[in-house]
XYZ file of C-alpha atoms in Angstrom:
675
model
C 16.960 5.832 17.718
C 16.601 9.286 19.191
C 19.659 11.162 20.265
C 22.119 8.815 18.621
C 21.600 5.849 20.939
C 23.103 2.842 19.168
C 21.206 0.047 20.901
C 18.262 -0.742 23.092
C 20.199 -1.783 26.157
C 19.087 -0.170 29.408
C 21.532 0.361 32.286
C 20.296 -0.671 35.727
C 18.329 2.229 37.109
C 19.771 1.779 40.559
C 23.207 2.866 39.319
C 22.061 6.443 38.691
C 21.004 9.151 41.056
C 19.309 11.789 38.872
C 19.129 14.348 41.672
C 22.857 14.043 42.401
C 23.975 14.044 38.754
C 21.877 16.982 37.645
C 21.426 18.795 40.972
C 17.657 18.814 40.464
C 15.576 20.417 43.205
C 12.520 18.700 44.731
C 9.373 18.622 42.635
C 7.564 21.289 44.708
C 10.289 23.823 43.929
C 9.670 23.381 40.184
C 6.218 24.921 40.397
C 7.272 28.204 38.703
C 7.923 26.214 35.520
C 4.171 25.639 35.216
C 2.447 28.988 35.941
C -1.311 28.800 36.089
C -2.212 32.466 35.788
C -4.651 33.259 32.976
C -2.256 35.989 31.869
C 0.639 33.568 31.717
C -0.543 30.264 30.229
C 1.291 27.009 30.904
C 4.291 26.198 28.766
C 2.484 23.346 27.055
C -0.003 25.739 25.454
C 2.691 27.864 23.849
C 4.124 27.298 20.377
C 7.854 26.962 19.766
C 9.873 30.094 20.309
C 10.004 31.110 16.648
C 11.222 32.639 14.525
C 8.802 32.470 11.605
C 9.612 32.805 7.883
C 8.869 35.959 5.971
C 5.190 36.610 5.471
C 3.963 34.735 8.553
C 2.545 35.985 11.803
C 2.140 34.068 15.089
C -1.171 32.389 15.657
C -3.075 34.882 17.778
C -4.907 33.425 20.782
C -8.544 32.495 20.950
C -9.445 34.447 24.062
C -11.207 32.733 26.908
C -10.868 31.855 30.581
C -8.374 29.205 31.518
C -10.138 25.995 32.619
C -9.272 24.489 35.968
C -6.732 21.663 35.778
C -8.234 18.177 36.118
C -8.070 16.281 39.389
C -5.365 13.621 39.499
C -7.337 11.710 42.117
C -10.067 10.872 39.632
C -9.732 7.588 37.748
C -10.227 9.295 34.381
C -8.122 12.378 33.682
C -9.985 15.135 31.895
C -7.218 16.900 29.977
C -6.832 20.615 29.766
C -8.032 22.096 26.469
C -5.475 23.597 24.136
C -6.691 27.183 24.281
C -4.403 29.096 22.020
C -1.147 29.649 20.221
C 0.059 32.854 21.926
C 2.701 34.979 20.261
C 6.102 33.321 20.756
C 8.912 35.016 22.629
C 12.292 34.249 21.120
C 14.862 32.939 23.612
C 17.534 31.954 21.122
C 17.093 28.221 21.723
C 16.321 25.483 19.238
C 14.126 22.512 20.046
C 15.459 18.984 19.981
C 13.672 18.182 16.712
C 14.866 20.963 14.419
C 12.467 22.975 12.279
C 8.679 23.015 12.360
C 8.352 20.497 9.536
C 10.831 18.102 11.076
C 13.687 19.123 8.762
C 17.167 19.577 10.139
C 18.184 22.584 8.076
C 18.699 26.065 9.439
C 15.607 27.664 10.958
C 13.763 30.335 9.039
C 14.628 33.898 10.051
C 12.158 36.612 10.826
C 12.892 39.755 8.787
C 13.707 42.810 10.839
C 11.526 45.818 10.073
C 10.137 48.937 11.640
C 7.607 48.407 14.442
C 3.997 49.263 13.790
C 2.594 52.406 15.301
C 0.447 52.067 18.394
C -2.622 53.138 16.434
C -2.121 50.586 13.636
C -1.388 47.857 16.189
C -4.625 48.628 18.012
C -6.548 48.556 14.736
C -5.050 45.171 13.814
C -5.742 43.791 17.297
C -9.368 44.932 17.075
C -9.695 43.439 13.585
C -8.246 40.128 14.797
C -10.566 40.145 17.814
C -13.613 40.888 15.665
C -12.671 38.061 13.336
C -12.055 35.705 16.272
C -15.485 36.436 17.714
C -17.058 35.625 14.363
C -15.322 32.260 14.059
C -18.105 30.433 15.895
C -20.662 31.437 13.292
C -18.254 30.660 10.460
C -17.697 27.163 11.828
C -21.286 26.195 11.072
C -20.949 27.485 7.531
C -17.648 25.679 7.027
C -19.002 22.465 8.514
C -17.166 22.143 11.853
C -19.273 22.732 14.959
C -17.831 23.751 18.350
C -18.479 20.233 19.642
C -16.543 18.731 16.725
C -13.690 21.100 17.444
C -13.418 19.719 20.981
C -13.871 16.054 20.018
C -13.635 14.976 16.404
C -14.311 11.730 14.614
C -13.033 10.052 11.451
C -15.170 12.179 9.148
C -14.176 15.474 10.797
C -10.479 14.562 10.940
C -10.495 13.590 7.259
C -12.261 16.839 6.384
C -9.682 18.944 8.240
C -6.765 17.082 6.693
C -8.114 17.267 3.136
C -8.898 20.974 3.511
C -5.428 21.648 4.850
C -3.674 19.797 2.050
C -5.874 21.366 -0.639
C -4.980 24.795 0.725
C -1.302 23.864 0.967
C -1.287 22.679 -2.657
C -2.959 25.870 -3.841
C -0.506 28.049 -1.900
C 2.396 26.052 -3.345
C 0.971 26.577 -6.819
C 0.822 30.344 -6.261
C 4.361 30.341 -4.857
C 5.688 28.399 -7.855
C 4.142 30.916 -10.231
C 6.258 33.750 -8.845
C 9.730 34.209 -7.479
C 10.130 34.140 -3.714
C 10.766 37.753 -2.579
C 14.371 38.466 -1.614
C 15.158 34.774 -1.514
C 12.525 34.217 1.173
C 11.692 30.746 2.430
C 8.514 29.247 1.052
C 6.470 27.457 3.680
C 3.051 26.740 2.258
C 2.317 24.306 5.101
C 2.774 26.993 7.771
C 0.738 29.518 5.819
C -2.034 26.960 5.315
C -2.052 26.045 9.024
C -2.180 29.732 9.991
C -5.258 30.243 7.809
C -6.940 27.062 9.059
C -6.373 27.941 12.714
C -7.548 31.523 12.295
C -10.793 30.260 10.773
C -11.322 27.596 13.417
C -10.869 24.723 10.961
C -9.335 22.255 13.393
C -10.499 19.494 15.676
C -9.641 17.617 18.887
C -8.698 20.805 20.730
C -9.228 19.054 24.039
C -5.950 17.518 25.092
C -6.189 13.941 26.265
C -4.209 10.908 27.289
C -4.525 7.951 24.927
C -6.492 7.607 21.700
C -7.354 10.726 19.677
C -10.802 10.408 18.024
C -10.670 9.967 14.254
C -6.971 9.067 14.057
C -5.916 5.495 13.337
C -2.660 3.721 14.098
C -0.563 3.848 10.931
C -1.895 7.220 9.709
C 0.825 9.280 8.055
C 1.467 13.026 8.055
C 3.759 15.105 5.865
C 3.795 18.120 8.178
C 3.823 18.741 11.910
C 1.279 21.484 11.316
C -1.150 18.835 10.081
C -0.770 16.914 13.347
C -1.518 20.097 15.308
C -4.737 20.719 13.364
C -6.175 17.305 14.260
C -4.944 17.164 17.863
C -2.463 14.324 17.580
C 0.514 16.406 18.723
C 0.060 20.104 19.470
C 3.725 21.147 19.484
C 4.917 22.457 16.123
C 8.583 21.946 16.997
C 9.020 20.390 20.446
C 9.164 16.616 20.534
C 7.272 16.209 23.818
C 3.654 17.260 24.274
C 2.019 17.175 27.702
C -0.873 18.489 29.748
C -1.108 19.977 33.215
C -3.274 18.170 35.751
C -4.234 18.954 39.355
C -3.300 16.749 42.280
C -4.128 16.940 45.968
C -1.665 19.729 46.695
C -0.190 21.014 43.459
C -0.305 20.872 39.697
C 1.567 18.153 37.858
C 2.322 17.253 34.245
C 1.705 14.141 32.161
C 3.194 13.368 28.753
C 0.530 12.694 26.111
C 2.609 12.298 22.919
C 6.154 12.354 21.603
C 7.655 12.757 18.138
C 10.767 10.688 17.562
C 12.396 12.204 14.483
C 15.806 10.561 14.650
C 17.243 8.036 12.181
C 16.178 4.365 12.237
C 18.696 2.622 10.016
C 19.799 0.013 12.565
C 18.198 -3.261 11.538
C 18.612 -4.673 15.058
C 16.156 -2.158 16.492
C 13.136 -3.699 18.198
C 9.975 -2.509 16.439
C 8.044 -2.483 19.732
C 10.631 -0.659 21.826
C 11.720 2.959 21.512
C 14.680 4.446 23.374
C 13.805 8.133 23.475
C 16.103 11.036 24.351
C 15.056 13.956 26.517
C 14.933 17.566 25.345
C 17.165 20.559 25.957
C 20.805 20.983 26.828
C 22.150 20.839 23.255
C 23.832 17.592 24.293
C 24.256 16.130 20.795
C 25.377 19.245 18.879
C 29.007 20.149 19.285
C 29.187 23.683 17.864
C 31.295 26.657 18.811
C 28.332 29.025 18.838
C 26.282 26.848 21.172
C 27.378 25.799 24.621
C 26.455 22.267 25.604
C 24.835 21.715 28.977
C 23.206 18.975 31.000
C 19.543 18.377 30.347
C 17.222 19.449 33.141
C 14.341 17.591 34.701
C 11.723 20.130 33.683
C 8.923 20.656 31.155
C 8.773 17.723 28.745
C 11.429 15.703 30.551
C 9.582 16.093 33.838
C 6.316 15.115 32.153
C 7.896 11.887 30.846
C 9.268 11.144 34.304
C 5.843 11.669 35.873
C 4.229 9.469 33.206
C 6.728 6.736 34.085
C 5.397 6.689 37.656
C 1.750 7.232 36.666
C 2.029 4.501 33.984
C -0.201 6.429 31.583
C -0.330 5.783 27.832
C 1.789 7.973 25.553
C 1.169 8.407 21.827
C 4.288 7.820 19.716
C 4.825 9.415 16.308
C 7.869 8.221 14.380
C 9.642 10.512 11.926
C 10.815 8.674 8.808
C 13.016 9.905 5.972
C 11.123 11.228 2.952
C 12.615 9.681 -0.191
C 11.554 12.746 -2.187
C 13.399 15.243 0.020
C 16.784 15.247 1.720
C 15.518 17.271 4.687
C 11.785 16.552 5.049
C 10.258 13.735 7.055
C 7.133 11.636 6.960
C 5.470 11.100 10.330
C 3.720 7.819 11.099
C 1.496 7.406 14.147
C 2.768 4.223 15.768
C 0.122 3.885 18.464
C 0.188 3.855 22.270
C 3.246 3.119 24.388
C 4.068 3.095 28.101
C 7.296 4.295 29.689
C 8.996 1.384 31.447
C 12.280 2.895 32.579
C 14.413 6.042 32.540
C 18.085 6.746 33.121
C 20.876 9.246 32.431
C 23.783 8.829 30.021
C 26.433 10.978 28.379
C 25.644 12.601 25.027
C 28.086 13.282 22.181
C 29.157 16.497 23.858
C 29.897 14.751 27.142
C 26.911 16.272 28.935
C 24.184 14.305 30.675
C 20.973 13.490 28.862
C 17.804 11.665 29.842
C 16.802 8.398 28.197
C 13.374 6.788 28.337
C 12.455 3.257 27.379
C 8.962 3.090 25.860
C 7.276 -0.231 25.081
C 4.392 -0.539 22.628
C 1.055 -1.780 23.934
C 0.169 -5.184 22.424
C -2.814 -5.802 20.156
C -2.415 -2.680 17.991
C -2.220 -2.732 14.178
C 1.215 -2.699 12.625
C 2.683 0.683 11.745
C 6.428 1.178 12.225
C 7.004 -2.561 11.826
C 5.451 -2.334 8.334
C 8.025 0.310 7.382
C 10.836 -1.859 8.769
C 9.618 -4.911 6.812
C 9.482 -2.962 3.538
C 12.976 -1.622 4.172
C 14.239 -5.188 4.587
C 12.522 -6.301 1.356
C 14.141 -3.464 -0.551
C 17.600 -4.261 0.774
C 17.219 -7.994 0.312
C 17.594 -8.849 3.997
C 14.361 -10.864 3.990
C 12.179 -12.387 1.293
C 8.603 -11.318 0.715
C 6.198 -13.891 2.162
C 3.962 -15.310 -0.579
C 5.968 -13.800 -3.440
C 4.946 -15.267 -6.817
C 6.653 -12.882 -9.243
C 9.131 -10.084 -8.464
C 7.841 -8.116 -11.487
C 4.643 -9.091 -13.252
C 5.203 -6.311 -15.834
C 8.373 -7.997 -17.166
C 10.095 -4.626 -17.323
C 7.250 -2.754 -19.037
C 7.086 -0.282 -16.145
C 9.815 1.972 -14.780
C 9.449 0.268 -11.374
C 8.864 -3.457 -10.730
C 5.408 -4.550 -9.594
C 5.497 -7.678 -7.449
C 2.760 -10.327 -7.393
C 2.030 -11.733 -3.920
C -0.413 -14.237 -2.454
C -0.150 -15.022 1.254
C -3.859 -15.918 1.570
C -4.390 -19.124 -0.420
C -2.806 -21.344 -3.086
C -3.860 -19.395 -6.197
C -0.809 -18.777 -8.380
C -1.954 -15.639 -10.142
C -4.768 -13.860 -12.019
C -6.133 -14.939 -15.397
C -3.822 -14.345 -18.346
C -3.718 -10.876 -19.878
C -1.249 -8.889 -21.974
C 0.516 -6.196 -19.974
C 0.344 -2.816 -21.686
C 1.382 0.391 -19.920
C -1.019 2.822 -21.592
C -4.387 3.038 -23.311
C -4.870 1.672 -26.866
C -7.044 3.878 -29.061
C -8.906 2.753 -32.156
C -9.343 6.391 -33.098
C -8.469 9.731 -31.540
C -10.438 12.898 -30.915
C -9.894 15.431 -33.690
C -9.003 18.918 -32.568
C -11.404 21.661 -33.605
C -8.457 24.024 -34.071
C -4.997 22.952 -35.281
C -2.300 23.075 -32.630
C 1.331 22.045 -32.477
C 1.739 22.069 -28.699
C 3.614 24.591 -26.587
C 6.559 26.686 -27.761
C 8.761 26.179 -24.692
C 12.316 25.183 -25.653
C 13.488 23.987 -22.249
C 10.834 23.159 -19.648
C 7.428 24.727 -19.170
C 7.650 27.197 -16.299
C 4.805 27.923 -13.874
C 3.449 31.420 -14.398
C 4.577 31.629 -18.032
C 1.384 32.617 -19.851
C 3.245 32.519 -23.149
C 3.090 28.721 -22.852
C 0.056 27.477 -24.780
C -0.254 24.378 -22.561
C -0.475 26.573 -19.452
C -3.127 28.717 -21.139
C -5.156 25.582 -21.905
C -5.069 24.808 -18.185
C -6.680 28.157 -17.421
C -3.397 29.942 -16.778
C -2.331 27.691 -13.903
C 0.325 25.009 -13.889
C -1.581 21.819 -12.960
C 1.237 20.308 -10.883
C 3.556 21.428 -8.095
C 6.814 19.908 -6.840
C 7.279 16.143 -7.247
C 4.397 15.993 -9.715
C 1.635 16.622 -7.153
C -1.732 17.444 -8.739
C -3.043 20.753 -7.367
C -6.754 20.179 -7.958
C -9.354 18.375 -10.026
C -10.078 20.048 -13.357
C -12.514 19.393 -16.220
C -9.512 18.245 -18.257
C -5.788 18.511 -17.506
C -3.648 19.330 -20.532
C -0.135 17.923 -20.468
C 2.695 18.544 -22.891
C 2.811 15.801 -25.492
C 5.129 14.513 -28.238
C 4.271 17.570 -30.358
C 5.684 19.922 -27.712
C 9.369 20.922 -28.089
C 9.949 21.129 -24.313
C 12.313 18.634 -22.687
C 11.125 15.056 -21.960
C 11.288 15.558 -18.188
C 9.156 18.710 -18.296
C 7.061 18.875 -15.134
C 3.924 19.005 -17.268
C 4.319 15.366 -18.381
C 3.531 13.704 -15.047
C 1.208 10.917 -16.264
C 3.540 9.964 -19.139
C 6.718 9.204 -17.220
C 5.771 5.895 -15.620
C 5.055 4.752 -12.088
C 6.159 6.972 -9.218
C 5.639 4.508 -6.351
C 6.533 0.845 -5.868
C 3.276 -1.074 -6.316
C 2.291 -4.620 -5.424
C -0.573 -6.783 -6.718
C -1.775 -8.962 -3.848
C -4.524 -11.475 -3.113
C -7.231 -10.114 -0.813
C -9.270 -12.275 1.526
C -12.655 -11.710 -0.110
C -12.295 -9.404 -3.141
C -9.944 -11.225 -5.486
C -6.734 -9.454 -6.401
C -5.982 -5.940 -5.175
C -3.346 -3.226 -5.460
C -1.232 -1.508 -2.803
C 2.033 0.387 -2.471
C 5.279 -0.189 -0.628
C 5.775 3.567 -0.477
C 3.854 6.193 1.507
C 1.811 8.229 -0.967
C 1.139 11.928 -0.546
C -2.263 13.338 -1.555
C -2.155 14.405 -5.206
C 0.582 11.937 -6.205
C 0.194 10.245 -9.595
C -0.214 6.482 -9.166
C -0.928 5.053 -12.614
C -3.261 5.417 -15.567
C -6.037 3.052 -16.575
C -4.577 1.105 -19.485
C -6.574 -1.068 -21.863
C -8.495 -1.067 -25.118
C -10.947 1.712 -25.874
C -14.299 0.187 -26.869
C -17.509 1.715 -28.157
C -20.672 1.685 -26.049
C -22.856 0.650 -28.987
C -20.625 -2.304 -29.817
C -20.568 -3.351 -26.165
C -24.343 -3.498 -25.945
C -24.819 -5.281 -29.277
C -22.453 -8.179 -28.795
C -22.637 -8.393 -24.997
C -18.903 -7.948 -24.722
C -19.083 -6.098 -21.427
C -21.475 -8.413 -19.562
C -18.749 -10.676 -18.171
C -16.009 -8.058 -18.221
C -15.047 -7.024 -14.696
C -12.251 -4.801 -15.983
C -14.114 -1.869 -17.514
C -13.667 1.820 -16.800
C -16.649 3.863 -18.009
C -16.725 7.667 -17.867
C -20.506 7.650 -18.433
C -21.181 6.171 -15.007
C -22.471 8.263 -12.122
C -19.852 8.952 -9.468
C -20.409 10.171 -5.923
C -19.502 13.889 -5.753
C -16.793 15.013 -3.370
C -14.831 18.181 -2.663
C -11.071 17.981 -3.207
C -9.942 21.407 -4.412
C -9.216 24.374 -2.159
C -12.592 25.803 -1.193
C -13.425 29.462 -1.934
C -13.054 31.822 0.991
C -10.076 30.139 2.629
C -7.526 32.115 0.649
C -7.974 35.871 0.495
C -8.206 37.199 -3.067
C -8.578 33.682 -4.484
C -12.277 33.816 -5.257
C -12.261 31.917 -8.538
C -13.417 28.364 -7.999
C -12.295 25.879 -10.637
C -15.075 23.413 -11.333
C -14.403 19.823 -10.348
C -16.825 18.452 -12.925
C -15.030 16.517 -15.640
C -15.430 17.542 -19.280
C -14.680 14.799 -21.820
C -15.572 15.396 -25.511
C -17.265 12.006 -25.875
C -17.846 8.935 -23.664
C -14.713 6.935 -22.950
C -14.951 3.231 -22.135
C -11.764 1.248 -21.539
C -11.627 -2.539 -21.212
C -8.614 -4.069 -19.461
C -9.858 -7.653 -19.665
C -7.348 -8.783 -22.297
C -4.906 -5.861 -22.375
C -4.152 -3.686 -19.347
C -1.823 -2.636 -16.550
C -1.820 -2.574 -12.739
C -4.919 -0.345 -12.631
C -7.082 -3.342 -13.574
C -6.433 -4.749 -10.085
C -7.611 -1.669 -8.194
C -10.808 -2.583 -6.323
C -13.912 -0.492 -5.731
C -14.687 1.321 -2.495
C -17.533 3.636 -1.521
C -14.927 5.502 0.590
C -11.934 5.459 -1.779
C -8.442 6.835 -1.313
C -7.786 7.298 -5.053
C -9.466 9.630 -7.573
C -9.415 9.642 -11.366
C -8.662 12.647 -13.543
C -8.933 12.888 -17.362
C -5.650 14.002 -18.924
C -5.104 14.971 -22.566
C -2.012 15.548 -24.671
C -1.528 16.108 -28.378
C 0.332 14.460 -31.212
C 0.148 15.283 -34.926
C -2.842 17.570 -34.521
C -4.757 14.910 -32.622
C -5.188 14.520 -28.921
C -5.756 11.468 -26.791
C -7.508 11.335 -23.434
C -6.065 9.200 -20.658
C -7.571 8.320 -17.281
C -4.957 9.077 -14.636
C -5.259 8.021 -10.999
C -4.056 10.280 -8.188
C -4.031 9.831 -4.417
C -7.100 11.479 -2.886
C -5.533 11.532 0.592
C -2.278 10.495 2.253
C -2.010 6.717 1.899
C 0.188 4.685 4.304
C 2.408 1.881 2.958
C 0.606 -1.420 2.281
C -2.864 0.170 2.458
C -5.070 -1.076 -0.378
C -5.600 1.411 -3.207
C -9.258 1.822 -4.183
C -11.441 4.123 -6.277
C -15.171 4.553 -6.845
C -16.402 2.434 -9.783
C -19.592 4.499 -9.979
C -23.080 3.307 -10.904
C -24.869 2.980 -14.226
C -26.863 5.971 -15.484
C -29.693 3.569 -16.329
C -29.645 2.307 -12.748
C -29.797 5.862 -11.421
C -32.671 6.741 -13.744
C -35.044 3.888 -12.876
C -33.942 3.485 -9.256
C -34.247 -0.265 -9.593
C -32.303 -2.643 -7.382
C -32.633 -5.397 -9.989
C -30.368 -3.834 -12.625
C -28.442 -6.716 -14.142
C -25.048 -4.962 -14.094
C -25.057 -4.223 -10.373
C -22.534 -5.980 -8.149
C -22.468 -6.400 -4.386
C -19.997 -4.104 -2.656
C -17.661 -5.606 -0.068
C -15.667 -2.459 0.762
C -16.885 -2.445 4.375
C -16.742 1.347 4.728
C -19.253 3.037 7.084
C -21.015 4.777 4.166
C -21.071 1.748 1.875
C -23.830 1.941 -0.771
C -24.066 -1.825 -0.848
C -23.461 -2.116 -4.586
C -21.549 -0.677 -7.528
C -21.411 -0.978 -11.324
């Protein structure tokens, strides 16, 4: 619960007089807090008050007249557009939610340097203005129209998010390849967001109460900057986002979204109720260098109070602990809430703080409650409904894979032998002898003396936590022939499962695969294990006709863009092809021998991609099919990939091809068939 509240009890509101406790003036006297002059934009349109890490500049504003605030007397509130991110003015205060990425560590410091000359500043301002004026034309080239910037949809939101993460991965790769200057803080997410915003690659700029187009309940985000780019929450640090609306006499504020980034370890917490703390006052931090003070009924706190009386919907984003980082958080959109009550209580420092009770609107898909259920399964507080086996791999994998059926009475899939990797009849001979890399410790990004890095075109294929940077014709990993240490970061696909998977019974597509853990885009999931078979043999004896567990690299797959696109990053003009290059066709059957990948279903709009990976042993190399997350995947979302279509089917265009199967993925762009 936010602000250290230990339970969900709410004191009677009649026992508190907010005006007396906090000496708050009448609402009309608070008007200076919300200036409406075009030269002085409302507080809600400003970013947090810095500072920024080394190498970053504030997001310069997109110039334009300030729109008139909407009329509160109308039944539907037309929210004020988010016009710009003007340059922040430091006031020495920290927001209630810590750093821009939700971490609680010390804020990044802006390096102190000599000011620019007036002439150079004017030149830069003119250059920025010229670039800003050209953004409209660039938007058509980059695929986001002005209308889509104001109001997005699922396709536009997904495009923005995938572009952002591809750019973030590429920036992280470049940062890993060189030492951070003077111990500077590396913030690839902020750099990526700066570039995206400057090029107009964002959507849902128009602030609104309620649902944001293209964003679903349960969607997860690994950066606050990502939420800003798609219009879910426009504040990079502040926990309360609001808009200014016009009433009969004066302007007023309404809360549109909040980020609750506190801890949620109390099992007694109601999944549909959030007790949220107000902002300001430093009421929970008892430090000598910061003086605690009562919170004030202004800005975000005032907006929440007004939303209590207006009874408008408020979007709630919950910040959860990231298991892969001690400071980072994962943000889950938990849907729409309404504020039912507010009161004042003492914080840890003894000063007064505001509390707000928010209750989730019924009928929405599960989001935070899914996280709470998984946490209880892990800790053994509750049993998994429909559990058949706690680990169907019998210890063959580094993490257990549970088998669950809460749909019908089927007790499990047909018998097969669990095998964690691919079984080759023969390997691909190398044209030139090689004994692997010559690294004695661990392969280091940027070390061109490493032969494995040179095979990958001079780039290290992975960044922190084993995240794949981009699709490549063939990723070369260090193998048994390499003298580097076993936990070298270039052995990602060989070190077992990274997320806790579950095989479950679907309602209409047999058995499927999903994860207990949130999965970040680029995360290794598993490889496709099974027996390598020959195409000629398959056709002669009809072995593959009744085999639903075949992976075939000769099939035709729908093209898609996943890597960082050229032009987004200055000086990064080389585009690595995303077309796979495999020496000879690879067909793997998992009918009799396989792993969890055999349960991954097809989708025409998948969330998983496959990538060929090779590593050497005894002057031979073996190709493996590794699966990586295409996008951020929430817990318990089904994992799917594109099965592709037969080349013969593509050639004759016939709908009567005997190998074709009806697709039940249900996605908007469903082809209707696969195989």
